[in-house]
mmCIF file of N, CA and C in Angstrom:
data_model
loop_
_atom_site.group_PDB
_atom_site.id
_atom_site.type_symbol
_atom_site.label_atom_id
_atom_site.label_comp_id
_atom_site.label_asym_id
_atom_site.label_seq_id
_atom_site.Cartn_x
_atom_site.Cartn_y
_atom_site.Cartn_z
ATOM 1 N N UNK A 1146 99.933 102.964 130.885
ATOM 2 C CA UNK A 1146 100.087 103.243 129.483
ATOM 3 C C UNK A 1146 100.526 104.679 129.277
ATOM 4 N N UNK A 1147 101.594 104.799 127.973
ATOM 5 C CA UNK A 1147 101.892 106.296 128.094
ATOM 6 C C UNK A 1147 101.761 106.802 126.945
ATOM 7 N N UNK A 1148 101.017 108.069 126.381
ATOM 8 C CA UNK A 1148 100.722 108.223 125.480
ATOM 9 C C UNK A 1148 101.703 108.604 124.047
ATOM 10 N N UNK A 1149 101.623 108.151 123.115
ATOM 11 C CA UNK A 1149 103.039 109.086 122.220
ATOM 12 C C UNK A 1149 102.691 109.419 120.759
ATOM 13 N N UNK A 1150 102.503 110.355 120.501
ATOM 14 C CA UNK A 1150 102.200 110.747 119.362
ATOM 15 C C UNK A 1150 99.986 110.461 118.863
ATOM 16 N N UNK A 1151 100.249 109.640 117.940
ATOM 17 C CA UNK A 1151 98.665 109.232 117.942
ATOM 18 C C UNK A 1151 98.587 108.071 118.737
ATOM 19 N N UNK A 1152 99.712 106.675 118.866
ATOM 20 C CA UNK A 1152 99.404 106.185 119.482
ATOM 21 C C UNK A 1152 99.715 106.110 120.916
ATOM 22 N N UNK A 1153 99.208 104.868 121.660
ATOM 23 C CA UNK A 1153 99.722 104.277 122.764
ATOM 24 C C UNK A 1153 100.750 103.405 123.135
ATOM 25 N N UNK A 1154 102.061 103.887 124.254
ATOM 26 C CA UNK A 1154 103.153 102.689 124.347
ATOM 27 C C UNK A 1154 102.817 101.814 125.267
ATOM 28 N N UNK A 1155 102.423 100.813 125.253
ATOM 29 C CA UNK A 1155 102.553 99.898 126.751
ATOM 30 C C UNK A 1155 103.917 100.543 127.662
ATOM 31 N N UNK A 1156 103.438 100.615 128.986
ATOM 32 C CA UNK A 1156 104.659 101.047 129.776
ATOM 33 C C UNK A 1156 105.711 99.920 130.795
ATOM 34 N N UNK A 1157 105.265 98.839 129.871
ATOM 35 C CA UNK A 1157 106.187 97.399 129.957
ATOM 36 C C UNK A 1157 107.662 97.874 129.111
ATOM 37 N N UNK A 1158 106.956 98.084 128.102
ATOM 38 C CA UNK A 1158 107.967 98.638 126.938
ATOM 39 C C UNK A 1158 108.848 99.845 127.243
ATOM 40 N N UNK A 1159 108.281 101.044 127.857
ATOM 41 C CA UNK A 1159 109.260 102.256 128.180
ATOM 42 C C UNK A 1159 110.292 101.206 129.278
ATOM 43 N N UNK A 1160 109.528 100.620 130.534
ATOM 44 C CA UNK A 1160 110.975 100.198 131.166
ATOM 45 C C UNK A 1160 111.638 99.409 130.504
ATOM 46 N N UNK A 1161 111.573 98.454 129.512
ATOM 47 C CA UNK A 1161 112.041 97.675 129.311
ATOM 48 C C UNK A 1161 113.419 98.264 128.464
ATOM 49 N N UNK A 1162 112.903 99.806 128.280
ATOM 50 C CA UNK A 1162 113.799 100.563 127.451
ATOM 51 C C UNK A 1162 114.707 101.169 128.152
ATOM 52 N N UNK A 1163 114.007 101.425 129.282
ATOM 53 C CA UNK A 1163 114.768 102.192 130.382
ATOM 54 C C UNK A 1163 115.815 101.715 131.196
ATOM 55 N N UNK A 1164 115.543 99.849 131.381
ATOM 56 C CA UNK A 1164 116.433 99.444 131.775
ATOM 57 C C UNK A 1164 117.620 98.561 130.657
ATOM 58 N N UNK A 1165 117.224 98.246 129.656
ATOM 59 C CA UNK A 1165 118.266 98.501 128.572
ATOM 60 C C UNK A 1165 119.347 99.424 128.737
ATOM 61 N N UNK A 1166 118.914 100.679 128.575
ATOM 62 C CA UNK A 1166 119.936 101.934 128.386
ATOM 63 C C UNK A 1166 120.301 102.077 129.984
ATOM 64 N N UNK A 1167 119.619 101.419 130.828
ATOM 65 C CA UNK A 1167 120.276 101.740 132.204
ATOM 66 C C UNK A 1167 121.806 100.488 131.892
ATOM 67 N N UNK A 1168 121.377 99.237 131.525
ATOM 68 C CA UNK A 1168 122.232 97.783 132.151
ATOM 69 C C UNK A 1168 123.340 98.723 130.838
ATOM 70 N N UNK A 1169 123.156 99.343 129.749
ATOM 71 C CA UNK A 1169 124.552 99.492 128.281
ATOM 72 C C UNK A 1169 125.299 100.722 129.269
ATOM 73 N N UNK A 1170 124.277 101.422 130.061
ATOM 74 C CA UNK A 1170 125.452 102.628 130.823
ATOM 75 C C UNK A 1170 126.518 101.896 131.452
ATOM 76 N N UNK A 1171 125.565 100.907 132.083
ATOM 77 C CA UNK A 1171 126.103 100.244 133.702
ATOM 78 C C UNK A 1171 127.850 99.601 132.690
ATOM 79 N N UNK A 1172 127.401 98.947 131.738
ATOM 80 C CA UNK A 1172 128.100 97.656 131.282
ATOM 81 C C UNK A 1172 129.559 98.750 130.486
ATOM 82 N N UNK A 1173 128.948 99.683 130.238
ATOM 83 C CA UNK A 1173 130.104 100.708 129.628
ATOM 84 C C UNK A 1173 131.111 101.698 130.733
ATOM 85 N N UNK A 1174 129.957 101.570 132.133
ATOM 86 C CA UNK A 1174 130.865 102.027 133.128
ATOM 87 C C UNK A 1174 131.825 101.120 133.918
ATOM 88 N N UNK A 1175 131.350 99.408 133.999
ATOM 89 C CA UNK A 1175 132.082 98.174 133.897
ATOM 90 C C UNK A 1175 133.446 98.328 133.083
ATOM 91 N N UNK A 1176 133.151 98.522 131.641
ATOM 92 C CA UNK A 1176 133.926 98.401 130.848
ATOM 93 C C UNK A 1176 135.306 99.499 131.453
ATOM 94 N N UNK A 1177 134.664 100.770 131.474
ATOM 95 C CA UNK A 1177 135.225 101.832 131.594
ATOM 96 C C UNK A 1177 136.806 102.111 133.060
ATOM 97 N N UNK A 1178 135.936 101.006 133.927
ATOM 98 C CA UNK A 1178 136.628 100.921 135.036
ATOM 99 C C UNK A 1178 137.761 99.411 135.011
ATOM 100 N N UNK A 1179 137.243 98.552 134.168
ATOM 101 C CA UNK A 1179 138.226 97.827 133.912
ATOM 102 C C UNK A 1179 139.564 98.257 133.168
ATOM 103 N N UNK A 1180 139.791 99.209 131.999
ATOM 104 C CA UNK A 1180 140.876 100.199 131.398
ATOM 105 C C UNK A 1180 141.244 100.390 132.161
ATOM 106 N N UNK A 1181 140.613 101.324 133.055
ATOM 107 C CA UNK A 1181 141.217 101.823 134.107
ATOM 108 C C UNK A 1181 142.154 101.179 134.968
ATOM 109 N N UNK A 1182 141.847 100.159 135.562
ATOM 110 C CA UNK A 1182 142.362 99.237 136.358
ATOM 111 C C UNK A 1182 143.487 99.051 135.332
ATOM 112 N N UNK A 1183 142.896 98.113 134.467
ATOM 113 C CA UNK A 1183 143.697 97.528 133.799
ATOM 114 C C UNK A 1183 145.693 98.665 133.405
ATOM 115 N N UNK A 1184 145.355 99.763 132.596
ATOM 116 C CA UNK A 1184 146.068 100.850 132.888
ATOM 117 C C UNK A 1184 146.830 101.711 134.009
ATOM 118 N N UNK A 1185 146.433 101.271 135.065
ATOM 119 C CA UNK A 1185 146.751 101.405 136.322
ATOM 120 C C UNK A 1185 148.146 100.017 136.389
ATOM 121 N N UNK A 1186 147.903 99.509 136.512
ATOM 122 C CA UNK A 1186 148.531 97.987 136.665
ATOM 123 C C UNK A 1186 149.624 98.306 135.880
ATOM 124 N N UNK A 1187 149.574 98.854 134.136
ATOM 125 C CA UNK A 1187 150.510 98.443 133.585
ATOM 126 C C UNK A 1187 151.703 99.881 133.986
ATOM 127 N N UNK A 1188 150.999 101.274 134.335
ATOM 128 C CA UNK A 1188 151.818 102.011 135.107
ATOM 129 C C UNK A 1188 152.701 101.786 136.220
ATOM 130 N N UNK A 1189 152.030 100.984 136.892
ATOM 131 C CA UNK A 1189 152.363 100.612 138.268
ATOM 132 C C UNK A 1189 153.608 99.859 137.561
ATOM 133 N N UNK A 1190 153.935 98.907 136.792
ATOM 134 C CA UNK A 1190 154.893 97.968 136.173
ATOM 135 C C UNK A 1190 156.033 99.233 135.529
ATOM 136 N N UNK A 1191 155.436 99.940 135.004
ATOM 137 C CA UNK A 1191 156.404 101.072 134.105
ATOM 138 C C UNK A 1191 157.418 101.712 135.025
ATOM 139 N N UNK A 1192 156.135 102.194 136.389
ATOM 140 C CA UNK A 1192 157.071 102.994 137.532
ATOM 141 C C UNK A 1192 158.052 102.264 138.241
ATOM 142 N N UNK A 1193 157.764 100.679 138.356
ATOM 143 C CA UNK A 1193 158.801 99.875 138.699
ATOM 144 C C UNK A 1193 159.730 99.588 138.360
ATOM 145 N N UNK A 1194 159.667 99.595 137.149
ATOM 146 C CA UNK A 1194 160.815 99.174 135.935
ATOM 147 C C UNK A 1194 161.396 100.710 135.944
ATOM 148 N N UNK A 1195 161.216 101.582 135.973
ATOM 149 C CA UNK A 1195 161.907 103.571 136.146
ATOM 150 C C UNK A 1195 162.715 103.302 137.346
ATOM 151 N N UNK A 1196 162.008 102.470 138.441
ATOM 152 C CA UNK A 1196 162.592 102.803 139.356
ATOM 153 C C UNK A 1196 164.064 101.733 139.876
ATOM 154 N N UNK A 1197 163.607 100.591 139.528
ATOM 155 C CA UNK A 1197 164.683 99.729 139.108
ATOM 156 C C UNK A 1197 166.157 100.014 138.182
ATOM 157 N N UNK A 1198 165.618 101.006 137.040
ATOM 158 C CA UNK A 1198 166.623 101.609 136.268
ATOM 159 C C UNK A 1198 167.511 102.760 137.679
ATOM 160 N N UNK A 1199 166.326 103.758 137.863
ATOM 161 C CA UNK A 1199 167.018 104.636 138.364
ATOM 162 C C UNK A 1199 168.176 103.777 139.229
ATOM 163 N N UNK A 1200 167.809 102.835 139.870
ATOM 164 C CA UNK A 1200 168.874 102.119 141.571
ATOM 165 C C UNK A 1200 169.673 101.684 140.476
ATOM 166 N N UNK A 1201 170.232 101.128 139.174
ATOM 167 C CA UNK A 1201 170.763 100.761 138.460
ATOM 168 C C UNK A 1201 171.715 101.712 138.284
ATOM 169 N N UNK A 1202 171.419 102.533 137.624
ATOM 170 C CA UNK A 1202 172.220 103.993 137.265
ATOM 171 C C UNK A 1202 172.484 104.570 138.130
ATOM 172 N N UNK A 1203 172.102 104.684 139.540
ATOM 173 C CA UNK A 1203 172.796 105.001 140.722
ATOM 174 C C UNK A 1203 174.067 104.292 141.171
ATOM 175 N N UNK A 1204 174.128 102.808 141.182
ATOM 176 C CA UNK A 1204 174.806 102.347 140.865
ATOM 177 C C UNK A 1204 176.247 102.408 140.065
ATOM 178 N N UNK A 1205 175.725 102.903 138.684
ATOM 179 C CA UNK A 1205 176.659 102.921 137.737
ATOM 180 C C UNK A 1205 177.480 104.008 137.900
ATOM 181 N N UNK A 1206 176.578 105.235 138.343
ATOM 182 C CA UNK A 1206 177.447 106.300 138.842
ATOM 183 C C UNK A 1206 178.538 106.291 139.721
ATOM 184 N N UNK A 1207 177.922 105.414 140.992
ATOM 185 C CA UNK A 1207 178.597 105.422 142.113
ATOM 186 C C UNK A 1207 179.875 104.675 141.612
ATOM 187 N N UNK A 1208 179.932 103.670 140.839
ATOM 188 C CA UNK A 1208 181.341 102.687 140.026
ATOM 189 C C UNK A 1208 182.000 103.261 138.979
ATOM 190 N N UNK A 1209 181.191 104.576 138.542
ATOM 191 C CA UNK A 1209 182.581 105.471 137.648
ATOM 192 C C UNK A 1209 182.985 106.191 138.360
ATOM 193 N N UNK A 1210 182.186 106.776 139.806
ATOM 194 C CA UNK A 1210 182.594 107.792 140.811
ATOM 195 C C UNK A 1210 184.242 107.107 141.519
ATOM 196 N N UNK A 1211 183.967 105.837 141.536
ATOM 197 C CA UNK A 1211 184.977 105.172 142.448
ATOM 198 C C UNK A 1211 186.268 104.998 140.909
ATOM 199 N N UNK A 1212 185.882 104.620 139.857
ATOM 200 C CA UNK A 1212 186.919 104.473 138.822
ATOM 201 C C UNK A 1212 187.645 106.100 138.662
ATOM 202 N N UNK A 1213 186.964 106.969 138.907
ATOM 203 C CA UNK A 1213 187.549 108.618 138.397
ATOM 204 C C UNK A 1213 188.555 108.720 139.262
ATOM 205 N N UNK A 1214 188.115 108.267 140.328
ATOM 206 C CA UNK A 1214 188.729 108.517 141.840
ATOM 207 C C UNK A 1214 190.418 107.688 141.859
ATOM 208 N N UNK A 1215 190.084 106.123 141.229
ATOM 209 C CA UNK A 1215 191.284 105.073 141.253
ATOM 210 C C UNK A 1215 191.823 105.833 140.133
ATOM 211 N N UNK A 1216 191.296 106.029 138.808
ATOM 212 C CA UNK A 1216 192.255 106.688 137.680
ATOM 213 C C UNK A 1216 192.878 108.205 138.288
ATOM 214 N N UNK A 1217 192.407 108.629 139.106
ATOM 215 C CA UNK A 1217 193.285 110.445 139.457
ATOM 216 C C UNK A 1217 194.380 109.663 140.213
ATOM 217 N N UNK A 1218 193.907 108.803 141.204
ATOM 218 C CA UNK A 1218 195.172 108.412 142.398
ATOM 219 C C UNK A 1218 196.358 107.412 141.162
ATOM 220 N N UNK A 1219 195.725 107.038 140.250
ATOM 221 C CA UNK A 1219 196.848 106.037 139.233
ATOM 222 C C UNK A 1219 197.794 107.145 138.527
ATOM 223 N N UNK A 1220 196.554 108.348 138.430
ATOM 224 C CA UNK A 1220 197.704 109.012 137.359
ATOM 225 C C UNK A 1220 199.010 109.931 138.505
ATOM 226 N N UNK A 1221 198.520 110.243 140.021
ATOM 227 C CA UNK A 1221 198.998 110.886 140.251
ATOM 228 C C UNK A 1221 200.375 109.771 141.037
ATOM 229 N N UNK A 1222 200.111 108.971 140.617
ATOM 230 C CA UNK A 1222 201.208 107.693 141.061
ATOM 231 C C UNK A 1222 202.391 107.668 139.740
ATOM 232 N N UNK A 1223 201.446 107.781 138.780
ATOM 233 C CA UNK A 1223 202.584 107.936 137.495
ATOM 234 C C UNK A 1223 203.461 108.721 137.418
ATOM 235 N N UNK A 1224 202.728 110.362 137.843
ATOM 236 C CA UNK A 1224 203.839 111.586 137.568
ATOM 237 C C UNK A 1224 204.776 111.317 138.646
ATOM 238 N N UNK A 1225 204.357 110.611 140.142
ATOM 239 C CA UNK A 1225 205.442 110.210 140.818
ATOM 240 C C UNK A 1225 206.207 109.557 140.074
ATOM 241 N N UNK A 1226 206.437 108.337 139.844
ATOM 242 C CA UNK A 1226 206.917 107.697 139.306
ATOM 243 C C UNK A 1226 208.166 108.060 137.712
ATOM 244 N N UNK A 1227 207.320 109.389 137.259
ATOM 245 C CA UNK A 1227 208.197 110.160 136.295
ATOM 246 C C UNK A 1227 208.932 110.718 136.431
ATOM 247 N N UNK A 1228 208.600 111.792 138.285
ATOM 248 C CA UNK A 1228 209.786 113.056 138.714
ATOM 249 C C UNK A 1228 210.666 111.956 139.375
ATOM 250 N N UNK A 1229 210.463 110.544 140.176
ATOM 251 C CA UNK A 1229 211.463 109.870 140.375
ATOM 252 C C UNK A 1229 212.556 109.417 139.297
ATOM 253 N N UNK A 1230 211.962 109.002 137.992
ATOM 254 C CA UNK A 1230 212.379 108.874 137.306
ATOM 255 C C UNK A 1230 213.366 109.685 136.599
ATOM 256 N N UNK A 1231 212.880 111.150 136.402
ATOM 257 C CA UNK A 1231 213.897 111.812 135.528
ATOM 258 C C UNK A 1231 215.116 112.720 137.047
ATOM 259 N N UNK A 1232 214.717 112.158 138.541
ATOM 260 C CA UNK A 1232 215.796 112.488 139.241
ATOM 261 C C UNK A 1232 217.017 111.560 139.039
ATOM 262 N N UNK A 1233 216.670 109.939 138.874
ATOM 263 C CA UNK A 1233 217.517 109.287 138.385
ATOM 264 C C UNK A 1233 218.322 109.327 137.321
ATOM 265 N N UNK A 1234 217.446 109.583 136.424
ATOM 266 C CA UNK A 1234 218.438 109.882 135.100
ATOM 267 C C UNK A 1234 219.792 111.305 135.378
ATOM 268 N N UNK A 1235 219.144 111.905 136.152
ATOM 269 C CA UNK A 1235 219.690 113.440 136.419
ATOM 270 C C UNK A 1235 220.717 113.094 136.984
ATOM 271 N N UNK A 1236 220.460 112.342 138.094
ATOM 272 C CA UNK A 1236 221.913 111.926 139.047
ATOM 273 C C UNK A 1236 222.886 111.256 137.956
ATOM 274 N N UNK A 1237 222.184 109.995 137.397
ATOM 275 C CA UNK A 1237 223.125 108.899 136.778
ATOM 276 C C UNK A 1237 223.622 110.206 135.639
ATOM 277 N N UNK A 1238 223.515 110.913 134.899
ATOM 278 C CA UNK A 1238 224.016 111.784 133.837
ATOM 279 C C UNK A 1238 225.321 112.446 134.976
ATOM 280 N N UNK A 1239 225.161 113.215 135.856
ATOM 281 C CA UNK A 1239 225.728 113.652 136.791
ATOM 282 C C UNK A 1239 227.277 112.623 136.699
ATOM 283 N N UNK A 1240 226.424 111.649 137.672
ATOM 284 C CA UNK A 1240 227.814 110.557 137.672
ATOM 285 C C UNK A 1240 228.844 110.259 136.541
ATOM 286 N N UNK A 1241 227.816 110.051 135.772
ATOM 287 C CA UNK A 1241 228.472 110.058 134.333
ATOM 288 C C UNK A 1241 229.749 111.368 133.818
ATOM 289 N N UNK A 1242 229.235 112.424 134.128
ATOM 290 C CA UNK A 1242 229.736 113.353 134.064
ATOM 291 C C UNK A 1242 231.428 113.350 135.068
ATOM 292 N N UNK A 1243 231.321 112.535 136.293
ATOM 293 C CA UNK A 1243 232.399 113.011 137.243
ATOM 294 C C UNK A 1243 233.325 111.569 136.651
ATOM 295 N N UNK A 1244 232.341 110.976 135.820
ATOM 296 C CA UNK A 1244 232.988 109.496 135.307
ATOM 297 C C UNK A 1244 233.923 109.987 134.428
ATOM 298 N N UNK A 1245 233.358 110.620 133.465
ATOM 299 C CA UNK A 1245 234.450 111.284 131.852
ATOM 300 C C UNK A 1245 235.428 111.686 132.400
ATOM 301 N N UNK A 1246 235.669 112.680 133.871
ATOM 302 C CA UNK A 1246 236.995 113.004 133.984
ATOM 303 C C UNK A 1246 237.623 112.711 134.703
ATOM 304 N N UNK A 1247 237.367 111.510 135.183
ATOM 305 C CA UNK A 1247 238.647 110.767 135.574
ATOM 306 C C UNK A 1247 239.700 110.274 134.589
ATOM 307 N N UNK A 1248 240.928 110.550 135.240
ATOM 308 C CA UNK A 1248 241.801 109.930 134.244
ATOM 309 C C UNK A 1248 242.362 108.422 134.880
ATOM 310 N N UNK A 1249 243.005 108.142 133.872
ATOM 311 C CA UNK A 1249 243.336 106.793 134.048
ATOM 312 C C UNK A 1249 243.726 106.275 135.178
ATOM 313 N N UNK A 1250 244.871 107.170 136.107
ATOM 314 C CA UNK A 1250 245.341 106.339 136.917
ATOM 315 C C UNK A 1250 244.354 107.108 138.262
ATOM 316 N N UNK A 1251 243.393 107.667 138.011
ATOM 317 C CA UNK A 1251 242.798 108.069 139.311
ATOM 318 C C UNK A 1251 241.226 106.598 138.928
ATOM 319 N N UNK A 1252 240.767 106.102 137.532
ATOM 320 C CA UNK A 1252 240.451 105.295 137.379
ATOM 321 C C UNK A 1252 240.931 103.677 138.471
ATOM 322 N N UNK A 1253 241.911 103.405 138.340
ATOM 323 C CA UNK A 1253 243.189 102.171 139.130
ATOM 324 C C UNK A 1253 243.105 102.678 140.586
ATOM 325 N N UNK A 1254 243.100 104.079 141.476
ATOM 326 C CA UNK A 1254 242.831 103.912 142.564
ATOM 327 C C UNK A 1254 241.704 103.816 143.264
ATOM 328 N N UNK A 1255 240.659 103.738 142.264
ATOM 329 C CA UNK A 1255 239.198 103.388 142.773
ATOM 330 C C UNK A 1255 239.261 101.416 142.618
ATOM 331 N N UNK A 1256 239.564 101.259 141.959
ATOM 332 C CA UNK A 1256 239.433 100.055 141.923
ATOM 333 C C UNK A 1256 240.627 99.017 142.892
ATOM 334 N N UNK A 1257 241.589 99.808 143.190
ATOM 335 C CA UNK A 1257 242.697 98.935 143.973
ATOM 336 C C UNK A 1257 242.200 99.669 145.132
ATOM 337 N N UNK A 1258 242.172 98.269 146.309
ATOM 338 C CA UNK A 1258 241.536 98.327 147.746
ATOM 339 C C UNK A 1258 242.304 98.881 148.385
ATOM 340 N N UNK A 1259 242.461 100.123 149.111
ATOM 341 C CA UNK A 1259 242.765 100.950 149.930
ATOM 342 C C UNK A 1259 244.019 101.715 149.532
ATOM 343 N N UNK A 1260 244.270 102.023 148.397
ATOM 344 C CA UNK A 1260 244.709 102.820 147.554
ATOM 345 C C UNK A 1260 244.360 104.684 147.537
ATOM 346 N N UNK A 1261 243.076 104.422 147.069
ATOM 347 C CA UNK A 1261 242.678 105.759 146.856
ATOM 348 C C UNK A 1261 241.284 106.311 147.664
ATOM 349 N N UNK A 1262 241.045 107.344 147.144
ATOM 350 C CA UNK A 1262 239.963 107.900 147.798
ATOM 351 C C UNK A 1262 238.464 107.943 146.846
ATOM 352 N N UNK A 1263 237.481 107.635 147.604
ATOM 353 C CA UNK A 1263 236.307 107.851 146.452
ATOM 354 C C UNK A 1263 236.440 109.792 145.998
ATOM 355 N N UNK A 1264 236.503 109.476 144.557
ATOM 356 C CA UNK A 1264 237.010 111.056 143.857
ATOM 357 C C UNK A 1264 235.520 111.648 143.527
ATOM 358 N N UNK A 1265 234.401 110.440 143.609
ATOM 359 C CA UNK A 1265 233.176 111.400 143.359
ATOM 360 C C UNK A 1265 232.208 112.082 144.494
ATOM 361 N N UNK A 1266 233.547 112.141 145.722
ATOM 362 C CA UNK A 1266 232.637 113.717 146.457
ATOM 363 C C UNK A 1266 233.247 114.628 145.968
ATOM 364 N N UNK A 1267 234.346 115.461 145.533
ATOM 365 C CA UNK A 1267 235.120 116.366 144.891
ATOM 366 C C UNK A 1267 233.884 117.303 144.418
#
């Protein structure tokens, strides 16, 4: 028996108190470690899904890395394709040029077979 105030507690009653507030600790440190867990788990899912993105976007990099690469070699195929281009025009203007002054009958010995001489090395 334990004494309290004027009266007496039966000391059935203190444990019965004692283990109350022991089993609400226990059941709140239960509780406490299930969050936990539980929160754990859904990190563990978050870091997976981060990390899934990241190999994704590694990915994506590596396929604009390779597109930057095909678009420089496309464009540098084009400006080929342009200085070939404006050498042609250059020549054909040229020709054109040794074309205007021919006259007529030096015109007739290009065209009659073994007549004349080609006049556009001159």
């Amino acid at each position: 028996m334990v004494l309290v105030g004027d009266g007496i507690v039966n000391s059935k009653l203190v444990q019965a108190v004692v283990i109350a507030g022991g089993a609400l600790v226990a059941l709140v440190f239960v509780k406490l470690m299930y969050d936990m867990s539980t929160n754990m788990n859904e990190m563990t899912g978050h870091i997976g899904s981060l990390a899934r993105d990241v190999t994704a976007m590694n990915a994506s990099v590596e396929r604009m890395a390779n597109n930057v690469t095909y678009m420089s070699q496309s464009m540098l195929r084009i400006e080929d394709n342009m200085q070939e281009m404006g050498q042609a025009i250059t020549r054909g203007s040229e020709q054109f040029e040794q074309f205007q002054q021919w006259t007529p009958a030096e015109m007739m010995r290009q065209v009659i077979p073994g007549e004349g001489s080609d006049l556009r090395g001159r």
